[in-house]
GROMACS .gro file of C-alpha atoms in nm:
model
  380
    1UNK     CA    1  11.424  11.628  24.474
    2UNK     CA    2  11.264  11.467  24.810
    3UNK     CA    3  11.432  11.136  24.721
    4UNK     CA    4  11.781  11.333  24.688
    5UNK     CA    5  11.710  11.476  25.014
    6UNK     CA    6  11.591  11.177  25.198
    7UNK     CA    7  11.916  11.002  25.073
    8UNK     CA    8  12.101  11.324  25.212
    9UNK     CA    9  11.916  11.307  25.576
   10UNK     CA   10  11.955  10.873  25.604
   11UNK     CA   11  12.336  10.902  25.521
   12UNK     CA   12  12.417  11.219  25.689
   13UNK     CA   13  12.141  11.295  25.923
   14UNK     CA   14  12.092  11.618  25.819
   15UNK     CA   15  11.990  11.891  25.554
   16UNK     CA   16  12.206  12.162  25.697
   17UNK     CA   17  12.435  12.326  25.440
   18UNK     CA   18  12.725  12.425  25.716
   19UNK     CA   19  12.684  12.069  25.832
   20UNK     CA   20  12.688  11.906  25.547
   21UNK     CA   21  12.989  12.080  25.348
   22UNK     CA   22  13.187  11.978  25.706
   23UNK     CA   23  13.124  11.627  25.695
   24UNK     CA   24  13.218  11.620  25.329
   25UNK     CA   25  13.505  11.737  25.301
   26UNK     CA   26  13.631  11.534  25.631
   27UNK     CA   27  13.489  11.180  25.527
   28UNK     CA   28  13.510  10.942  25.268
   29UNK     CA   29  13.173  10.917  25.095
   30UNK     CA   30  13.125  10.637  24.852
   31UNK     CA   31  13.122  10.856  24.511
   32UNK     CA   32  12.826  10.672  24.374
   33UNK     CA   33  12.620  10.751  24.619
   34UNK     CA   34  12.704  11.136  24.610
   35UNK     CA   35  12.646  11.096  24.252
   36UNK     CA   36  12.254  10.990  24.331
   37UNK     CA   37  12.192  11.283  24.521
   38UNK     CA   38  12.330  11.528  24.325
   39UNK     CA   39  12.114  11.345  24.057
   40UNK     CA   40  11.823  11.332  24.159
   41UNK     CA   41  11.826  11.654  24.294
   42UNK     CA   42  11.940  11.801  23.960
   43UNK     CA   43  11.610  11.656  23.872
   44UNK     CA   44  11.454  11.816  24.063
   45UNK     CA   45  11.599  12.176  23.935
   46UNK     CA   46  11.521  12.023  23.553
   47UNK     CA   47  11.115  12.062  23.699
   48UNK     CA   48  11.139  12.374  23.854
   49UNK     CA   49  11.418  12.556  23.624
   50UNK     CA   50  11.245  12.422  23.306
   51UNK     CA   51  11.517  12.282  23.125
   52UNK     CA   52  11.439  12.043  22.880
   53UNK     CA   53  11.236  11.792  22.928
   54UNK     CA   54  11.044  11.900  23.165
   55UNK     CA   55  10.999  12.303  23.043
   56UNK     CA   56  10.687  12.272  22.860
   57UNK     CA   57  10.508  12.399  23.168
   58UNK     CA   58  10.693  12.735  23.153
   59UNK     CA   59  10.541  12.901  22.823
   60UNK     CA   60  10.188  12.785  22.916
   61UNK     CA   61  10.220  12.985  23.266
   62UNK     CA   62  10.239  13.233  23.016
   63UNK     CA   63   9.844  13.241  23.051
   64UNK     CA   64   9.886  13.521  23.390
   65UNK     CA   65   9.903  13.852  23.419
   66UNK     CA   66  10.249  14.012  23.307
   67UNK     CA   67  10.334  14.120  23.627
   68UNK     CA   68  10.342  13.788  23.715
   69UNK     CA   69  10.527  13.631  23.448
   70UNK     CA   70  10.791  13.947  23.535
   71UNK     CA   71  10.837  13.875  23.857
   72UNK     CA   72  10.824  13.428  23.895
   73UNK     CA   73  10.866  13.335  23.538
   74UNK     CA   74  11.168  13.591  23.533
   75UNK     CA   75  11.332  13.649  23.846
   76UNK     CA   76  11.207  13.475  24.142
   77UNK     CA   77  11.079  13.158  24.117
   78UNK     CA   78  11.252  12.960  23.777
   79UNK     CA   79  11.595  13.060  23.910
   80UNK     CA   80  11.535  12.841  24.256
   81UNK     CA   81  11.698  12.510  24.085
   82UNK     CA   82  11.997  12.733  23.982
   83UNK     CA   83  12.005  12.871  24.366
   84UNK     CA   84  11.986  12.549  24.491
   85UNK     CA   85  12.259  12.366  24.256
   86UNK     CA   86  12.468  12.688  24.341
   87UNK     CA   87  12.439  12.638  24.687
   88UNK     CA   88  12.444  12.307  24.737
   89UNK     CA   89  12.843  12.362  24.528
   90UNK     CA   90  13.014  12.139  24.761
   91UNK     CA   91  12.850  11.837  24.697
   92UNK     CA   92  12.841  11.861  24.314
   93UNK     CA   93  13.233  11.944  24.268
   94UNK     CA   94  13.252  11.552  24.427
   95UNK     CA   95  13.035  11.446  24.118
   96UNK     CA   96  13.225  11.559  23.817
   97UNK     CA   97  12.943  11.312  23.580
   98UNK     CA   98  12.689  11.488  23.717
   99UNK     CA   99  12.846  11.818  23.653
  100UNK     CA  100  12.914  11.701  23.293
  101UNK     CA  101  12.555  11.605  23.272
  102UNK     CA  102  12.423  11.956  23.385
  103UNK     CA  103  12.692  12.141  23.129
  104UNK     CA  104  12.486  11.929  22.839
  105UNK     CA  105  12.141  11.955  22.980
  106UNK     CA  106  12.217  12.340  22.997
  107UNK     CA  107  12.373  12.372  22.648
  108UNK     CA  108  12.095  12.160  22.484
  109UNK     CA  109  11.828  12.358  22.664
  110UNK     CA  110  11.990  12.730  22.526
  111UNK     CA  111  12.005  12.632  22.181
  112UNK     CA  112  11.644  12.410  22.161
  113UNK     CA  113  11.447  12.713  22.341
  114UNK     CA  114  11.632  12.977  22.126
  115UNK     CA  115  11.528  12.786  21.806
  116UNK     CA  116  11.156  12.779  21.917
  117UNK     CA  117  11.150  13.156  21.996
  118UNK     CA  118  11.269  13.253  21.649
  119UNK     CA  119  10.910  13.142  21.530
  120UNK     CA  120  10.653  13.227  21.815
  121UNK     CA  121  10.453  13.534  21.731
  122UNK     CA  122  10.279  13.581  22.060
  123UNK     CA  123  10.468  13.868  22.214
  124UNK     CA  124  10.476  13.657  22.542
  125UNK     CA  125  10.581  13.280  22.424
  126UNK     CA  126  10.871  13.449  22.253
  127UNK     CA  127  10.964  13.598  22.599
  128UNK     CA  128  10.902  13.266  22.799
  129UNK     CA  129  11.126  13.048  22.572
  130UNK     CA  130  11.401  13.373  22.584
  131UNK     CA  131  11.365  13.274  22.927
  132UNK     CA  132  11.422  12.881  22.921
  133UNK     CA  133  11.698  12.918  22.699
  134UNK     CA  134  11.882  13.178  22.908
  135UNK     CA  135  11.823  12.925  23.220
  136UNK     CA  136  11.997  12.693  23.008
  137UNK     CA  137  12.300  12.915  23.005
  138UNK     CA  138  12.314  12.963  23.393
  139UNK     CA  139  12.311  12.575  23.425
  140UNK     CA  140  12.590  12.559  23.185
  141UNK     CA  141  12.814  12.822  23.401
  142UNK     CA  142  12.707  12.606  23.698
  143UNK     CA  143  12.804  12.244  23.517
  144UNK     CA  144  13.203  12.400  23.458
  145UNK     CA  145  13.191  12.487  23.833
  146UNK     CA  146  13.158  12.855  23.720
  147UNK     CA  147  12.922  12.928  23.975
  148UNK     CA  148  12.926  13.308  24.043
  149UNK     CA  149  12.902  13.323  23.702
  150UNK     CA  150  12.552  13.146  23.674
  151UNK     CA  151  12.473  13.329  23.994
  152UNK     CA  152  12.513  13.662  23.795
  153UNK     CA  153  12.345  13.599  23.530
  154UNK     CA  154  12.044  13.491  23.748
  155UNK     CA  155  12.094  13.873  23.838
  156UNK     CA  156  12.117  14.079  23.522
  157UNK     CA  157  11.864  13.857  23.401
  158UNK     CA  158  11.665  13.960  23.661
  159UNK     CA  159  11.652  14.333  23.555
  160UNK     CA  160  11.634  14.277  23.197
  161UNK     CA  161  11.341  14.006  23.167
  162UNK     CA  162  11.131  14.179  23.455
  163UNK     CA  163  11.173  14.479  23.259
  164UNK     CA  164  11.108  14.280  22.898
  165UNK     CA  165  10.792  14.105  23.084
  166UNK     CA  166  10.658  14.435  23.168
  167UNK     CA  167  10.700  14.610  22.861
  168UNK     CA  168  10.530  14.337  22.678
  169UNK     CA  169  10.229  14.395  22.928
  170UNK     CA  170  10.215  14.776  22.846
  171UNK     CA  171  10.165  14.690  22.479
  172UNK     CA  172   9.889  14.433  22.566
  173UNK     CA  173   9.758  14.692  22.762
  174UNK     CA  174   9.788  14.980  22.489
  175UNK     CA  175   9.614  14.714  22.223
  176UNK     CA  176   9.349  14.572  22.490
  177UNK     CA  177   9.470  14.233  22.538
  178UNK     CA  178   9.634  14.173  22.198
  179UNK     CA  179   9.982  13.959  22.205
  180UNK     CA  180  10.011  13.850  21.812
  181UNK     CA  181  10.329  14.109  21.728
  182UNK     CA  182  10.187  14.007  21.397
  183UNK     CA  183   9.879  14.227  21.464
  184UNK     CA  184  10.132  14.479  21.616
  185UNK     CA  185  10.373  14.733  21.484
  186UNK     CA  186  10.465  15.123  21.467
  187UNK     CA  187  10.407  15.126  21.828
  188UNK     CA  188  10.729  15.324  21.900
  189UNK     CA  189  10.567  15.680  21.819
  190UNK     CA  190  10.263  15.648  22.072
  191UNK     CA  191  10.430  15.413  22.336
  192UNK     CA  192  10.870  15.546  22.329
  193UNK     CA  193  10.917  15.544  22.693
  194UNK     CA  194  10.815  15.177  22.652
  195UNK     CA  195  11.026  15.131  22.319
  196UNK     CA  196  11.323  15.258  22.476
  197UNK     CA  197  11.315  15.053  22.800
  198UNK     CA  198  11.253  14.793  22.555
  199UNK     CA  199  11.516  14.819  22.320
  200UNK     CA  200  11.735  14.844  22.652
  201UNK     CA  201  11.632  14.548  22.799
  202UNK     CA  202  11.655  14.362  22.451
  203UNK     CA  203  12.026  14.522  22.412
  204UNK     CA  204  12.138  14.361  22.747
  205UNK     CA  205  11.958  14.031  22.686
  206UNK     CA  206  12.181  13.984  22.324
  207UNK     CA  207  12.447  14.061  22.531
  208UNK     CA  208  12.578  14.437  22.343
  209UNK     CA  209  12.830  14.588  22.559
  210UNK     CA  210  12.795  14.776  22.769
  211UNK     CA  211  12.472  14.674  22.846
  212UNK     CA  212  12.427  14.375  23.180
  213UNK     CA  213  12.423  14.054  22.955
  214UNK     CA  214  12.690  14.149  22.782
  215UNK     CA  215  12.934  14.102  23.148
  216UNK     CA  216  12.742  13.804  23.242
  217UNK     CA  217  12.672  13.588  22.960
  218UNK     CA  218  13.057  13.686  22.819
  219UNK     CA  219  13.164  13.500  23.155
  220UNK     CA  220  12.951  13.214  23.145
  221UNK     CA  221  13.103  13.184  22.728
  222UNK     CA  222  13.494  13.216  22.903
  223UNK     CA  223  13.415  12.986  23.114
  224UNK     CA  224  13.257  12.722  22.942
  225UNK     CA  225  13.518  12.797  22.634
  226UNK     CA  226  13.781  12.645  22.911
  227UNK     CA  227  13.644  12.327  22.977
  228UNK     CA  228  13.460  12.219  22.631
  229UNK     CA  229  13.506  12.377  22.308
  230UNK     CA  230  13.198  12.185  22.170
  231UNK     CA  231  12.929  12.385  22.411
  232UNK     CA  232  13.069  12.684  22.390
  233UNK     CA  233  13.022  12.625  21.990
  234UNK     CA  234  12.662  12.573  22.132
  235UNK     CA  235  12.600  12.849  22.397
  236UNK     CA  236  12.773  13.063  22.109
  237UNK     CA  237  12.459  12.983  21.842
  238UNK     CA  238  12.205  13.028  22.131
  239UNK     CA  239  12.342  13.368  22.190
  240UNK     CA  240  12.362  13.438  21.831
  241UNK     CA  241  11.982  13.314  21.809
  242UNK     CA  242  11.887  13.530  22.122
  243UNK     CA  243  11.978  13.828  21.941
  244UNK     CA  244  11.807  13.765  21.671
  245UNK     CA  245  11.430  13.682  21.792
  246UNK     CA  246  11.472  13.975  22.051
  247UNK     CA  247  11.533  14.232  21.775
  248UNK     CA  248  11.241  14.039  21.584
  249UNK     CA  249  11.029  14.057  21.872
  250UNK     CA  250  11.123  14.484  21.886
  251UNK     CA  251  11.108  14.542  21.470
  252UNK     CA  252  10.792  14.337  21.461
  253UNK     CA  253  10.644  14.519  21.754
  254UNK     CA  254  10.752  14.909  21.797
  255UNK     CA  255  10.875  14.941  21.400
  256UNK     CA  256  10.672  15.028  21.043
  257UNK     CA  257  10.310  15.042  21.002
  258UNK     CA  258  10.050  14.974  21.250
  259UNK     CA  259   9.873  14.640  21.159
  260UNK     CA  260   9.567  14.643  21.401
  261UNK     CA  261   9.222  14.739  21.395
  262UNK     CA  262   9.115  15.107  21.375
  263UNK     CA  263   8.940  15.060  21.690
  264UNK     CA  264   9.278  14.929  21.862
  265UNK     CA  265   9.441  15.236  21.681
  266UNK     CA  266   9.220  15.515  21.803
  267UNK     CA  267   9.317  15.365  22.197
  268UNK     CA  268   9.673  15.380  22.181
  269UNK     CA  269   9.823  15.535  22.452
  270UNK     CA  270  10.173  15.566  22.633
  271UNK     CA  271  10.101  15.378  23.028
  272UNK     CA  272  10.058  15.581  23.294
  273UNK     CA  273  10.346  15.625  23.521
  274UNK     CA  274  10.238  15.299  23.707
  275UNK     CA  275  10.357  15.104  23.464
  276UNK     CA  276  10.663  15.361  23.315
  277UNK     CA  277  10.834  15.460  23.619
  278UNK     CA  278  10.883  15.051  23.696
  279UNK     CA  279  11.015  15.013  23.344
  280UNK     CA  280  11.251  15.305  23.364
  281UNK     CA  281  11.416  15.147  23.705
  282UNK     CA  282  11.437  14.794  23.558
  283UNK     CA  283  11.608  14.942  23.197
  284UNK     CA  284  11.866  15.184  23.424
  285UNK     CA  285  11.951  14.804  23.640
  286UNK     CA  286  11.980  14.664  23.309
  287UNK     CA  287  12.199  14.930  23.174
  288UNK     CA  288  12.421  14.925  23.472
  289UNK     CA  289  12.390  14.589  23.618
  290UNK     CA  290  12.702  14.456  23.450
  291UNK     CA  291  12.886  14.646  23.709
  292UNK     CA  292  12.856  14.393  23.977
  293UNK     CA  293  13.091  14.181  23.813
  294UNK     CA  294  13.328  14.372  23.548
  295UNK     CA  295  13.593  14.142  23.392
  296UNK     CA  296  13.901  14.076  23.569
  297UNK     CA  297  14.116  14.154  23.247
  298UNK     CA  298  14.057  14.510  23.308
  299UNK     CA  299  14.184  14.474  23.705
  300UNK     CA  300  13.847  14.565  23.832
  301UNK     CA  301  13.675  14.411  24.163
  302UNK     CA  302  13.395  14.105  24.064
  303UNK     CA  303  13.192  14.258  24.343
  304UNK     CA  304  12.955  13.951  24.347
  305UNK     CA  305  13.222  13.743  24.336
  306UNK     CA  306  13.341  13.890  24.626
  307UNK     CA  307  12.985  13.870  24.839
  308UNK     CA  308  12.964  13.565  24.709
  309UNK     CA  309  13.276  13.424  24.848
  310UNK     CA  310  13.174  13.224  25.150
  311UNK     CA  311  13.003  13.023  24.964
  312UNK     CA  312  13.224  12.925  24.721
  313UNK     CA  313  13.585  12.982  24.787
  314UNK     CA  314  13.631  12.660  24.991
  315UNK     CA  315  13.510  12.473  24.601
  316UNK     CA  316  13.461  12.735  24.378
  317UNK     CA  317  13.840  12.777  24.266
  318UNK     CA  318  13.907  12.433  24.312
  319UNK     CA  319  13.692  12.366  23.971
  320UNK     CA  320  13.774  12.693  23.746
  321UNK     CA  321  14.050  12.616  23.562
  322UNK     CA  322  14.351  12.896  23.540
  323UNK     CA  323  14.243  13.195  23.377
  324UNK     CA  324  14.222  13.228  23.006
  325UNK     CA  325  14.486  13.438  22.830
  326UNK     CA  326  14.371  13.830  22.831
  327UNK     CA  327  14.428  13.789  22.439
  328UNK     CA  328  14.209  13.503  22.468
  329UNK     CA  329  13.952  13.661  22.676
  330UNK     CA  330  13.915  13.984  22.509
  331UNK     CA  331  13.871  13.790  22.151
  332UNK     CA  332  13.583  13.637  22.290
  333UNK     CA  333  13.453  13.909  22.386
  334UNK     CA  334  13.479  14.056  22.048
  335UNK     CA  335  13.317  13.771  21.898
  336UNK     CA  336  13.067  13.785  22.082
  337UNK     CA  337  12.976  14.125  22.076
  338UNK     CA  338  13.034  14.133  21.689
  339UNK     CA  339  12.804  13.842  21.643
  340UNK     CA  340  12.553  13.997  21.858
  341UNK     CA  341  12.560  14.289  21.629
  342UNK     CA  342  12.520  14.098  21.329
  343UNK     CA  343  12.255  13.922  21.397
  344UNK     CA  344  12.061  14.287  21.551
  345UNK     CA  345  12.126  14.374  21.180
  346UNK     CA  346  12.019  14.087  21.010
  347UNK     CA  347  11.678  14.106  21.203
  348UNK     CA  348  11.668  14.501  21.060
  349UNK     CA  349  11.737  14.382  20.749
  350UNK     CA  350  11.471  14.102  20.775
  351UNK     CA  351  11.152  14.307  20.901
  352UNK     CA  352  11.268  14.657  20.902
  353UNK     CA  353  11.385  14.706  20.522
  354UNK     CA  354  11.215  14.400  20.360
  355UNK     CA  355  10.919  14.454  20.568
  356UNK     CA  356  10.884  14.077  20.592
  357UNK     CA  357  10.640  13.988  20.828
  358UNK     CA  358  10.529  13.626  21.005
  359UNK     CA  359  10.321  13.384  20.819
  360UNK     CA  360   9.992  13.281  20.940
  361UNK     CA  361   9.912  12.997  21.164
  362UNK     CA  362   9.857  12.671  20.977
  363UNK     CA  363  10.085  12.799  20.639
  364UNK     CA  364  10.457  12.709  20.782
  365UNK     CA  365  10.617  12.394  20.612
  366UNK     CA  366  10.886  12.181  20.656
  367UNK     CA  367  11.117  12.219  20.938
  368UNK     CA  368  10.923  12.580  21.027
  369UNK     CA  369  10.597  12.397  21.113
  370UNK     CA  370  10.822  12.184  21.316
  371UNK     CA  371  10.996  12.440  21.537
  372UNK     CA  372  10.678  12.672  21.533
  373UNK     CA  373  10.467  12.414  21.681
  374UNK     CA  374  10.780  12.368  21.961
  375UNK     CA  375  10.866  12.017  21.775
  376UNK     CA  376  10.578  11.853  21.895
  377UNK     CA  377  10.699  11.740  22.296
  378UNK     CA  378  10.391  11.880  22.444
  379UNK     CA  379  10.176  11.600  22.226
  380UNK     CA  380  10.471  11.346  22.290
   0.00000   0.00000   0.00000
């Protein structure tokens, strides 16, 4: 990322983003070098955004306190290389490789994340991979040049993983300190304001209308359907795969019989308001959020798109494509939406009517060990 920036100040002389986009667009800038920068700082979002390979660091800052993981591993602080690569638009529409490059790096990141969290059973790890692999979607809206849509998904996601975050940390709290959801379960009839906000949160995330996700991952999915039918076949199994470890993650935890100690029993306890009245705000952004950028099909006003427009309009058209067909547009939606559904069922099928619960640690085999211990890159 420094190296991307020193190349920016010795060629340019200077890191301003007004002063930069002008020189741009007026000179001739040999393309490989605008392909280094955009490079290496790309790089330096693959660090700090945790996209793979460098995202191993993510689920072990898992270690801190929820709030924590709510507000930087959710919000704040793993969105920064999508800000940046957002904001920095002008220069990456010259670099089209590079653009191609982040589409990939995004795709292969949703789908490799969303495999892992199908396994975890620590009520957190299954969280912070959600996480990684919905990063991976808001680089993919960013590598088709669908940048407001990667912007607002760092949004709704905002609301519905702070929210998910917290949640999880009222039910370590109720169980004092346990985060197996294997060791969980039933928790829905001493903890429902938490269940509900929840259940919210893990509606928007799968992307069930009319929930947030469901507006902002269905644009990132349009727009990446446009430019290359093979990710969106990609981003389309990650979302299906989202779905299904979120409802997992609610079955395992708020549904059936209680699996922990007596002791653990006897303390169960709704959280105080504290922690409730936070969890009702974040579930009411998450049911709502969506409405910062409703679908154009329906004639509505993108309102981010249109706060958003000063940074982008000068590039950000120049790279969508023309608008997919409303026919088009609304079948994706459908799809989506229906395959969200399915897999909500297939999860309530799984661990709600068979009752089937996790195995214990050390008795997967075959390609389960595998994913469960995260395919092994943290001992490559």
């Amino acid at each position: 990322f420094l190296i991307g920036m020193f190349l920016l100040l010795y060629n340019f002389k200077t890191l301003h983003f007004a002063s930069l986009q002008s020189i741009l667009s007026s000179a001739t800038v040999s393309h490989s070098l605008i392909v280094a920068i955009t490079l290496l700082l790309f790089i330096g979002a693959i660090g700090k955004s945790a996209q793979i390979p460098l995202y191993t660091w993510l689920p072990d800052a898992m270690a801190g306190p929820t709030p924590v993981s709510a507000l930087i591993h959710a919000a704040t602080m793993v969105t920064a290389g999508v800000y940046m690569i957002a904001r920095a638009n002008f220069i990456y529409v010259l670099a089209p490789e590079t653009m191609y490059l982040i589409a990939a790096i995004g795709a292969a990141t949703a789908i490799f994340a969303a495999t892992i969290g199908v396994l975890q059973n620590d009520i957190k790890k299954v969280l912070a991979y959600s996480t990684v692999s919905q990063l991976g979607f808001m680089f993919m809206a960013l590598g088709v040049g669908a940048f407001t849509s990667g912007v607002f998904h760092v949004v709704t996601h905002a609301f519905f993983k702070a929210c998910l975050f917290l949640g999880s940390g009222a039910v370590i709290h109720a169980l004092n300190g346990e985060q197996d959801i294997r060791k969980m379960g039933g928790l829905k009839k001493w903890m429902p304001v938490t269940f509900w906000t929840f259940v919210i949160s893990s509606l928007a995330i799968s992307g069930v209308f009319p929930f947030s996700g469901f507006f902002s991952k269905d644009e990132i999915l349009a727009n990446v359907y446009q430019h290359d039918k093979v990710l969106w076949g990609i981003a389309s199994v990650a979302s299906l795969l989202t779905a299904f470890y979120m409802f997992r993650l609610v079955f395992l935890t708020f549904t059936g019989d209680f699996r922990g100690t007596d002791e653990q029993k006897h303390h169960l306890h709704e959280s105080p308001a504290l922690i409730t009245i936070p969890l009702i705000i974040l579930a009411l952004l998450a049911a709502v959020g969506g409405l910062l950028g409703l679908p154009e099909i329906i004639h509505a006003k993108h309102l981010l798109k249109e706060f958003l427009s000063p940074v982008f309009d000068s590039t950000g058209h120049a790279t969508e494509t023309a608008a997919l067909s409303s026919g088009t547009e609304i079948a994706l939606m459908a799809g989506a939406f229906a395959g969200a559904l399915l897999s909500i069922g297939y999860a309530y099928f799984k661990y709600v009517s068979g009752k089937s619960l996790p195995v214990e640690d050390g008795q997967q085999v075959g390609l389960a060990k595998i994913i469960y211990n995260k395919y092994y890159v943290s001992e490559i």
